[in-house]
mmCIF file of C-alpha atoms in Angstrom:
data_model
loop_
_atom_site.group_PDB
_atom_site.id
_atom_site.type_symbol
_atom_site.label_atom_id
_atom_site.label_comp_id
_atom_site.label_asym_id
_atom_site.label_seq_id
_atom_site.Cartn_x
_atom_site.Cartn_y
_atom_site.Cartn_z
ATOM 1 C CA MET A 220 -2.372 5.837 -86.538
ATOM 2 C CA SER A 221 1.085 6.105 -87.754
ATOM 3 C CA ASP A 222 3.748 5.414 -84.964
ATOM 4 C CA LYS A 223 4.520 9.285 -85.135
ATOM 5 C CA GLU A 224 0.824 9.914 -84.295
ATOM 6 C CA ALA A 225 1.032 7.606 -81.860
ATOM 7 C CA TYR A 226 4.014 9.014 -79.981
ATOM 8 C CA ARG A 227 2.843 12.896 -80.214
ATOM 9 C CA ALA A 228 -0.040 11.240 -78.286
ATOM 10 C CA LEU A 229 2.107 9.607 -75.712
ATOM 11 C CA CYS A 230 3.853 12.674 -75.302
ATOM 12 C CA GLN A 231 0.675 14.590 -74.217
ATOM 13 C CA THR A 232 0.179 12.033 -71.428
ATOM 14 C CA GLU A 233 3.398 10.523 -70.277
ATOM 15 C CA THR A 234 5.390 12.738 -68.115
ATOM 16 C CA SER A 235 8.463 10.559 -67.715
ATOM 17 C CA ILE A 236 9.566 11.135 -71.581
ATOM 18 C CA PRO A 237 12.574 13.244 -71.214
ATOM 19 C CA LEU A 238 12.221 17.089 -72.535
ATOM 20 C CA PHE A 239 14.633 16.553 -75.194
ATOM 21 C CA SER A 240 12.661 13.486 -76.532
ATOM 22 C CA ARG A 241 9.113 15.082 -76.626
ATOM 23 C CA ASP A 242 7.513 16.142 -79.776
ATOM 24 C CA TRP A 243 7.333 19.745 -79.883
ATOM 25 C CA TRP A 244 11.282 19.898 -79.108
ATOM 26 C CA LEU A 245 12.133 17.542 -82.118
ATOM 27 C CA ASP A 246 9.817 19.518 -84.460
ATOM 28 C CA ILE A 247 11.898 22.598 -83.450
ATOM 29 C CA VAL A 248 15.410 21.258 -83.308
ATOM 30 C CA CYS A 249 15.050 18.326 -85.979
ATOM 31 C CA GLY A 250 12.305 20.016 -88.340
ATOM 32 C CA LYS A 251 8.793 18.478 -88.230
ATOM 33 C CA ASP A 252 9.655 16.149 -91.198
ATOM 34 C CA ASN A 253 13.077 14.911 -90.335
ATOM 35 C CA TRP A 254 12.763 12.918 -87.239
ATOM 36 C CA GLU A 255 11.333 9.563 -86.968
ATOM 37 C CA VAL A 256 10.414 7.113 -84.028
ATOM 38 C CA MET A 257 10.549 3.435 -83.166
ATOM 39 C CA LEU A 258 7.765 1.808 -80.777
ATOM 40 C CA CYS A 259 7.718 -1.048 -78.692
ATOM 41 C CA TRP A 260 4.032 -2.170 -78.079
ATOM 42 C CA GLU A 261 2.587 -4.778 -75.823
ATOM 43 C CA ASN A 262 -1.112 -5.402 -74.943
ATOM 44 C CA GLU A 263 -1.997 -1.930 -77.131
ATOM 45 C CA ARG A 264 0.382 0.108 -74.961
ATOM 46 C CA ILE A 265 3.649 1.452 -75.632
ATOM 47 C CA GLU A 266 6.441 0.002 -73.392
ATOM 48 C CA ALA A 267 9.320 1.775 -75.356
ATOM 49 C CA ALA A 268 10.089 4.679 -77.786
ATOM 50 C CA MET A 269 13.141 5.933 -79.642
ATOM 51 C CA PRO A 270 13.195 9.063 -81.452
ATOM 52 C CA LEU A 271 15.605 9.340 -84.341
ATOM 53 C CA TYR A 272 16.815 12.648 -85.849
ATOM 54 C CA VAL A 273 17.319 11.652 -89.618
ATOM 55 C CA PRO A 274 18.934 14.568 -91.645
ATOM 56 C CA TRP A 275 20.098 12.382 -94.452
ATOM 57 C CA HIS A 276 18.357 8.812 -95.798
ATOM 58 C CA GLY A 277 19.493 6.402 -93.578
ATOM 59 C CA LYS A 278 21.643 8.543 -91.098
ATOM 60 C CA VAL A 279 20.534 8.974 -87.583
ATOM 61 C CA THR A 280 22.426 11.498 -85.575
ATOM 62 C CA MET A 281 21.903 14.416 -82.884
ATOM 63 C CA PRO A 282 20.347 17.732 -83.475
ATOM 64 C CA PHE A 283 21.534 21.088 -82.091
ATOM 65 C CA TYR A 284 20.736 22.034 -78.488
ATOM 66 C CA THR A 285 19.755 18.559 -77.651
ATOM 67 C CA GLN A 286 21.910 16.864 -75.001
ATOM 68 C CA THR A 287 20.551 13.055 -74.961
ATOM 69 C CA MET A 288 17.973 10.980 -77.140
ATOM 70 C CA GLY A 289 18.208 7.358 -76.998
ATOM 71 C CA PRO A 290 15.483 5.148 -75.892
ATOM 72 C CA TRP A 291 12.686 5.769 -73.550
ATOM 73 C CA LEU A 292 11.273 3.058 -71.527
ATOM 74 C CA ALA A 293 8.094 2.811 -69.484
ATOM 75 C CA PRO A 294 8.329 2.778 -66.185
ATOM 76 C CA GLU A 295 8.201 -0.524 -64.218
ATOM 77 C CA ALA A 296 6.325 -1.694 -61.718
ATOM 78 C CA GLU A 297 8.049 -0.969 -58.083
ATOM 79 C CA ASP A 298 7.844 -4.754 -56.871
ATOM 80 C CA MET A 299 9.426 -6.258 -60.059
ATOM 81 C CA LYS A 300 12.374 -8.119 -59.225
ATOM 82 C CA TYR A 301 15.640 -6.605 -60.745
ATOM 83 C CA ALA A 302 16.589 -10.010 -63.152
ATOM 84 C CA THR A 303 12.920 -9.260 -64.713
ATOM 85 C CA CYS A 304 13.673 -5.319 -65.182
ATOM 86 C CA LEU A 305 17.126 -6.278 -66.533
ATOM 87 C CA ALA A 306 15.596 -8.876 -69.322
ATOM 88 C CA ARG A 307 12.721 -6.379 -70.077
ATOM 89 C CA ARG A 308 14.992 -3.627 -70.776
ATOM 90 C CA GLN A 309 17.392 -5.832 -72.897
ATOM 91 C CA ALA A 310 14.486 -7.229 -74.794
ATOM 92 C CA LEU A 311 13.147 -3.634 -75.665
ATOM 93 C CA LEU A 312 16.502 -2.439 -76.499
ATOM 94 C CA GLN A 313 17.277 -5.692 -78.872
ATOM 95 C CA SER A 314 13.931 -4.712 -80.479
ATOM 96 C CA PHE A 315 15.476 -1.244 -81.135
ATOM 97 C CA VAL A 316 18.770 -2.681 -82.232
ATOM 98 C CA GLU A 317 17.397 -5.208 -85.032
ATOM 99 C CA ARG A 318 15.442 -2.024 -86.451
ATOM 100 C CA LEU A 319 18.403 0.171 -86.563
ATOM 101 C CA SER A 320 20.312 -2.329 -89.179
ATOM 102 C CA SER A 321 18.376 -0.510 -91.759
ATOM 103 C CA TYR A 322 20.298 2.582 -91.044
ATOM 104 C CA THR A 323 23.953 2.989 -92.445
ATOM 105 C CA TYR A 324 25.185 5.229 -89.800
ATOM 106 C CA PHE A 325 24.046 5.698 -86.128
ATOM 107 C CA TYR A 326 25.070 8.394 -83.357
ATOM 108 C CA GLN A 327 23.010 9.147 -80.466
ATOM 109 C CA HIS A 328 23.981 10.601 -76.720
ATOM 110 C CA PHE A 329 21.444 8.585 -74.251
ATOM 111 C CA SER A 330 20.022 9.657 -71.443
ATOM 112 C CA PRO A 331 22.043 8.746 -67.878
ATOM 113 C CA GLN A 332 18.614 6.781 -67.033
ATOM 114 C CA ILE A 333 19.867 4.319 -69.868
ATOM 115 C CA THR A 334 22.649 2.508 -67.764
ATOM 116 C CA ASP A 335 22.722 -0.688 -69.893
ATOM 117 C CA TRP A 336 23.991 -0.722 -73.461
ATOM 118 C CA LEU A 337 24.695 -4.414 -74.082
ATOM 119 C CA PRO A 338 22.456 -5.244 -76.751
ATOM 120 C CA PHE A 339 24.079 -2.154 -78.928
ATOM 121 C CA TYR A 340 27.704 -3.831 -77.825
ATOM 122 C CA TRP A 341 26.342 -7.158 -78.748
ATOM 123 C CA ALA A 342 25.394 -5.924 -82.167
ATOM 124 C CA GLY A 343 28.707 -4.206 -83.159
ATOM 125 C CA PHE A 344 27.983 -0.585 -81.761
ATOM 126 C CA ILE A 345 30.717 1.379 -80.029
ATOM 127 C CA GLN A 346 30.458 3.229 -77.071
ATOM 128 C CA THR A 347 32.033 6.603 -75.321
ATOM 129 C CA THR A 348 31.544 7.665 -71.971
ATOM 130 C CA ARG A 349 30.524 11.208 -71.514
ATOM 131 C CA TYR A 350 29.927 13.425 -68.656
ATOM 132 C CA THR A 351 27.540 15.651 -67.375
ATOM 133 C CA TYR A 352 27.136 17.666 -63.806
ATOM 134 C CA LEU A 353 23.995 17.370 -61.587
ATOM 135 C CA LEU A 354 22.688 19.041 -58.524
ATOM 136 C CA HIS A 355 20.089 17.346 -56.707
ATOM 137 C CA SER A 356 17.362 18.872 -54.182
ATOM 138 C CA ILE A 357 18.041 22.381 -55.424
ATOM 139 C CA SER A 358 15.694 23.913 -53.124
ATOM 140 C CA GLU A 359 18.142 23.309 -50.051
ATOM 141 C CA THR A 360 19.663 26.853 -50.658
ATOM 142 C CA GLU A 361 21.844 27.081 -47.993
ATOM 143 C CA ARG A 362 23.157 23.468 -48.449
ATOM 144 C CA LEU A 363 23.988 24.370 -52.000
ATOM 145 C CA TRP A 364 25.845 27.538 -50.886
ATOM 146 C CA GLN A 365 28.211 25.476 -48.694
ATOM 147 C CA GLU A 366 29.014 22.771 -51.021
ATOM 148 C CA MET A 367 30.271 25.352 -53.801
ATOM 149 C CA SER A 368 33.538 26.315 -53.719
ATOM 150 C CA GLN A 369 34.968 29.200 -52.263
ATOM 151 C CA SER A 370 35.935 30.234 -55.706
ATOM 152 C CA ILE A 371 32.193 30.474 -57.129
ATOM 153 C CA ARG A 372 30.978 31.823 -53.708
ATOM 154 C CA ARG A 373 33.621 34.839 -53.976
ATOM 155 C CA HIS A 374 32.501 35.448 -57.577
ATOM 156 C CA ILE A 375 28.798 35.483 -56.727
ATOM 157 C CA ARG A 376 29.700 38.125 -53.621
ATOM 158 C CA LYS A 377 31.992 40.182 -56.176
ATOM 159 C CA ALA A 378 29.143 40.609 -58.590
ATOM 160 C CA GLU A 379 26.556 41.409 -56.012
ATOM 161 C CA LYS A 380 28.934 44.054 -54.672
ATOM 162 C CA LEU A 381 29.415 45.567 -58.360
ATOM 163 C CA GLY A 382 25.805 45.893 -58.341
ATOM 164 C CA ILE A 383 24.873 43.473 -61.054
ATOM 165 C CA GLU A 384 21.310 42.946 -61.251
ATOM 166 C CA VAL A 385 19.670 39.479 -62.788
ATOM 167 C CA ARG A 386 16.937 39.714 -64.908
ATOM 168 C CA THR A 387 14.910 37.666 -67.093
ATOM 169 C CA ASP A 388 13.837 40.270 -69.813
ATOM 170 C CA VAL A 389 16.518 38.923 -72.052
ATOM 171 C CA SER A 390 16.117 38.774 -75.690
ATOM 172 C CA ALA A 391 17.237 35.777 -77.672
ATOM 173 C CA GLU A 392 19.193 37.961 -79.834
ATOM 174 C CA GLU A 393 21.021 39.253 -76.696
ATOM 175 C CA LEU A 394 21.452 35.743 -75.524
ATOM 176 C CA LEU A 395 22.915 34.766 -79.015
ATOM 177 C CA ARG A 396 25.363 37.728 -78.951
ATOM 178 C CA ILE A 397 26.403 36.613 -75.873
ATOM 179 C CA GLN A 398 27.082 32.987 -76.675
ATOM 180 C CA ALA A 399 28.955 34.248 -79.980
ATOM 181 C CA LEU A 400 31.197 36.319 -77.867
ATOM 182 C CA SER A 401 31.929 33.554 -75.281
ATOM 183 C CA PHE A 402 32.787 30.908 -78.193
ATOM 184 C CA GLY A 403 34.613 33.099 -79.815
ATOM 185 C CA ARG A 404 37.082 33.695 -76.813
ATOM 186 C CA GLN A 405 37.701 29.675 -77.277
ATOM 187 C CA GLY A 406 38.286 29.951 -80.760
ATOM 188 C CA LEU A 407 34.821 28.252 -81.562
ATOM 189 C CA LYS A 408 31.913 29.229 -83.538
ATOM 190 C CA ALA A 409 28.055 29.377 -82.138
ATOM 191 C CA LYS A 410 25.835 27.305 -84.129
ATOM 192 C CA GLY A 411 21.875 26.735 -84.486
ATOM 193 C CA GLY A 412 21.103 30.461 -83.882
ATOM 194 C CA ALA A 413 17.580 30.111 -85.971
ATOM 195 C CA ILE A 414 16.991 26.796 -83.861
ATOM 196 C CA LEU A 415 17.811 28.614 -80.399
ATOM 197 C CA LYS A 416 15.548 31.368 -81.080
ATOM 198 C CA GLN A 417 12.592 29.207 -81.480
ATOM 199 C CA LEU A 418 13.488 27.222 -78.619
ATOM 200 C CA VAL A 419 13.509 30.240 -76.685
ATOM 201 C CA GLU A 420 10.025 31.480 -77.976
ATOM 202 C CA GLU A 421 8.520 27.879 -77.359
ATOM 203 C CA VAL A 422 9.841 27.107 -73.768
ATOM 204 C CA ARG A 423 8.718 30.782 -72.825
ATOM 205 C CA ARG A 424 5.245 30.104 -74.031
ATOM 206 C CA ARG A 425 5.018 26.869 -72.394
ATOM 207 C CA GLY A 426 6.371 28.172 -69.320
ATOM 208 C CA ALA A 427 9.007 25.745 -69.579
ATOM 209 C CA GLY A 428 12.106 27.906 -69.308
ATOM 210 C CA ASP A 429 13.643 31.413 -69.294
ATOM 211 C CA ILE A 430 16.844 33.376 -70.123
ATOM 212 C CA TRP A 431 18.688 34.761 -67.185
ATOM 213 C CA GLY A 432 20.658 38.084 -67.880
ATOM 214 C CA ALA A 433 23.377 39.963 -65.672
ATOM 215 C CA TYR A 434 23.116 43.518 -66.123
ATOM 216 C CA ASP A 435 25.541 46.226 -64.710
ATOM 217 C CA ALA A 436 24.255 49.727 -63.622
ATOM 218 C CA ALA A 437 25.037 51.152 -67.044
ATOM 219 C CA GLY A 438 22.795 48.072 -68.736
ATOM 220 C CA ARG A 439 25.578 46.243 -70.233
ATOM 221 C CA LEU A 440 24.916 42.600 -70.377
ATOM 222 C CA HIS A 441 27.748 40.576 -68.808
ATOM 223 C CA ALA A 442 26.332 37.128 -68.913
ATOM 224 C CA ALA A 443 23.103 35.114 -69.856
ATOM 225 C CA ALA A 444 22.028 31.720 -69.199
ATOM 226 C CA LEU A 445 18.889 29.983 -70.999
ATOM 227 C CA VAL A 446 17.604 27.504 -68.741
ATOM 228 C CA VAL A 447 14.868 25.089 -69.797
ATOM 229 C CA TRP A 448 12.722 22.481 -67.155
ATOM 230 C CA GLN A 449 10.242 19.399 -66.835
ATOM 231 C CA SER A 450 9.123 18.079 -63.357
ATOM 232 C CA ALA A 451 12.469 15.630 -63.678
ATOM 233 C CA SER A 452 15.234 18.226 -63.998
ATOM 234 C CA ALA A 453 16.180 21.968 -65.360
ATOM 235 C CA TYR A 454 18.915 22.021 -67.886
ATOM 236 C CA TYR A 455 21.451 24.674 -68.651
ATOM 237 C CA LEU A 456 20.897 24.816 -72.400
ATOM 238 C CA ALA A 457 22.973 27.452 -73.799
ATOM 239 C CA GLY A 458 24.855 30.745 -72.482
ATOM 240 C CA GLY A 459 28.139 32.408 -71.538
ATOM 241 C CA GLY A 460 29.838 35.592 -70.620
ATOM 242 C CA ASP A 461 31.234 38.876 -72.296
ATOM 243 C CA PRO A 462 35.037 37.934 -72.377
ATOM 244 C CA ALA A 463 35.567 41.684 -71.663
ATOM 245 C CA CYS A 464 33.482 41.501 -68.227
ATOM 246 C CA ARG A 465 34.748 37.914 -67.121
ATOM 247 C CA SER A 466 36.059 39.690 -63.972
ATOM 248 C CA SER A 467 32.731 40.649 -62.525
ATOM 249 C CA GLY A 468 31.532 37.178 -61.444
ATOM 250 C CA ALA A 469 28.376 37.803 -63.304
ATOM 251 C CA HIS A 470 28.436 34.128 -65.129
ATOM 252 C CA SER A 471 28.681 32.586 -61.420
ATOM 253 C CA LEU A 472 25.878 34.620 -60.426
ATOM 254 C CA VAL A 473 23.410 34.366 -63.365
ATOM 255 C CA LEU A 474 23.598 30.763 -63.035
ATOM 256 C CA TRP A 475 23.137 30.635 -59.186
ATOM 257 C CA LYS A 476 19.878 32.970 -59.568
ATOM 258 C CA ALA A 477 18.662 30.659 -62.187
ATOM 259 C CA ILE A 478 19.133 27.518 -60.173
ATOM 260 C CA GLN A 479 17.318 29.329 -57.361
ATOM 261 C CA THR A 480 14.375 29.811 -59.630
ATOM 262 C CA ALA A 481 14.557 26.386 -61.499
ATOM 263 C CA ALA A 482 13.790 24.913 -57.810
ATOM 264 C CA CYS A 483 10.134 26.350 -58.117
ATOM 265 C CA HIS A 484 9.658 23.425 -60.860
ATOM 266 C CA THR A 485 12.182 20.816 -60.089
ATOM 267 C CA ASP A 486 14.245 19.123 -57.863
ATOM 268 C CA CYS A 487 17.101 18.673 -60.039
ATOM 269 C CA PHE A 488 19.582 21.183 -62.034
ATOM 270 C CA ASP A 489 21.872 19.727 -65.090
ATOM 271 C CA PHE A 490 24.663 21.610 -66.460
ATOM 272 C CA GLU A 491 24.904 19.787 -69.646
ATOM 273 C CA GLY A 492 28.468 18.378 -69.394
ATOM 274 C CA SER A 493 30.868 19.664 -70.427
ATOM 275 C CA MET A 494 33.962 17.522 -71.788
ATOM 276 C CA LEU A 495 36.140 20.815 -72.222
ATOM 277 C CA PRO A 496 38.364 20.995 -69.369
ATOM 278 C CA GLY A 497 37.490 24.855 -68.314
ATOM 279 C CA VAL A 498 33.776 24.104 -68.639
ATOM 280 C CA GLU A 499 34.063 20.900 -66.601
ATOM 281 C CA ARG A 500 35.877 22.794 -63.526
ATOM 282 C CA PHE A 501 33.679 25.618 -63.707
ATOM 283 C CA PHE A 502 30.247 23.245 -63.200
ATOM 284 C CA ARG A 503 32.348 20.966 -60.752
ATOM 285 C CA GLU A 504 33.119 23.951 -58.582
ATOM 286 C CA PHE A 505 29.004 24.513 -58.323
ATOM 287 C CA GLY A 506 29.193 21.318 -55.899
ATOM 288 C CA ALA A 507 27.355 19.512 -59.029
ATOM 289 C CA LYS A 508 28.051 15.648 -59.118
ATOM 290 C CA GLN A 509 29.534 13.970 -62.158
ATOM 291 C CA VAL A 510 27.345 11.554 -63.914
ATOM 292 C CA PRO A 511 28.205 9.383 -66.963
ATOM 293 C CA TYR A 512 25.852 9.068 -70.041
ATOM 294 C CA PHE A 513 27.106 7.127 -73.164
ATOM 295 C CA ALA A 514 27.480 7.984 -76.796
ATOM 296 C CA ILE A 515 26.635 5.101 -78.846
ATOM 297 C CA LYS A 516 27.831 4.587 -82.641
ATOM 298 C CA LYS A 517 27.867 2.741 -85.082
ATOM 299 C CA GLY A 518 28.912 3.446 -89.136
ATOM 300 C CA ASN A 519 30.497 6.439 -90.753
ATOM 301 C CA LEU A 520 29.537 9.647 -92.446
ATOM 302 C CA SER A 521 30.677 10.813 -96.000
ATOM 303 C CA LEU A 522 32.957 13.555 -95.895
ATOM 304 C CA TYR A 523 30.381 15.477 -97.434
ATOM 305 C CA ASN A 524 28.095 14.851 -94.560
ATOM 306 C CA ARG A 525 30.610 15.419 -91.724
ATOM 307 C CA ALA A 526 31.315 18.752 -93.436
ATOM 308 C CA CYS A 527 27.696 19.923 -93.563
ATOM 309 C CA LEU A 528 27.670 19.270 -89.668
ATOM 310 C CA LYS A 529 30.733 20.844 -89.014
ATOM 311 C CA LEU A 530 29.434 23.953 -90.817
ATOM 312 C CA GLY A 531 26.341 23.620 -88.936
ATOM 313 C CA ARG A 532 24.173 23.232 -92.358
ATOM 314 C CA ILE A 533 22.055 20.309 -93.407
ATOM 315 C CA PHE A 534 21.482 20.310 -96.908
ATOM 316 C CA ARG A 535 17.720 18.375 -97.961
#
């Protein structure tokens, strides 16, 4: 059995593997033949795994619609001493670092659960701290409401008074249209549309996510949000609002409804960033807590490779 086959088997039984590192997710966002995985074995048991998106030979980077990848470490015994835990984690990470020497470029976002990147630092990798925003205990609706900013509560009430209705019968095409409008207002271009469509189809098939849309009485879509989940957390993967309808408060309402539904599946909601000032403020005002995570890098891409990433194209 190859490492990839062993990892696929592990994903069928190990619930602690993050959603963004599960084999079916990687098949969609990377392409079945464009991701690899490094494993650490002990007594015929996988103690750690590190999936890699390799769009070009020897070059590891992040795929679209994937907030984090990085190492997964098998859960430790509850009675294990902290010093022993730290030594174990560093030994596993060191094993990955040694094998990464065969790659000329490496860039990944690690899960917030990875709090120690020292083995990478010792090997010459560099780190940038990024931030996401998390809501915990999301079934406590009244508490969440009270911890929101007055601005967000006002937007939600306004949308409700305007008769905005939130539904989940939104097509992937409508989500992409709203996303393009939202990005366009910021002078940006949405990328990875084909990948997003596949993700929507698969998470709906698995019961692991859905699209929420906010419609007015005339049937106009004001805002939409794609939220995916596993037992550990829900994630706001993609969405946006129609710039012509910004004053309706629909974007706040659609996220609020999505959070309430996600509470049936998990206890945590991850807004997935952002590092953009306006977006960061919007997420923060929901009462979410700022949580750091690491972006780890070594080496450089050629101008050609950088251009391909910027254009959202991978030539193979």
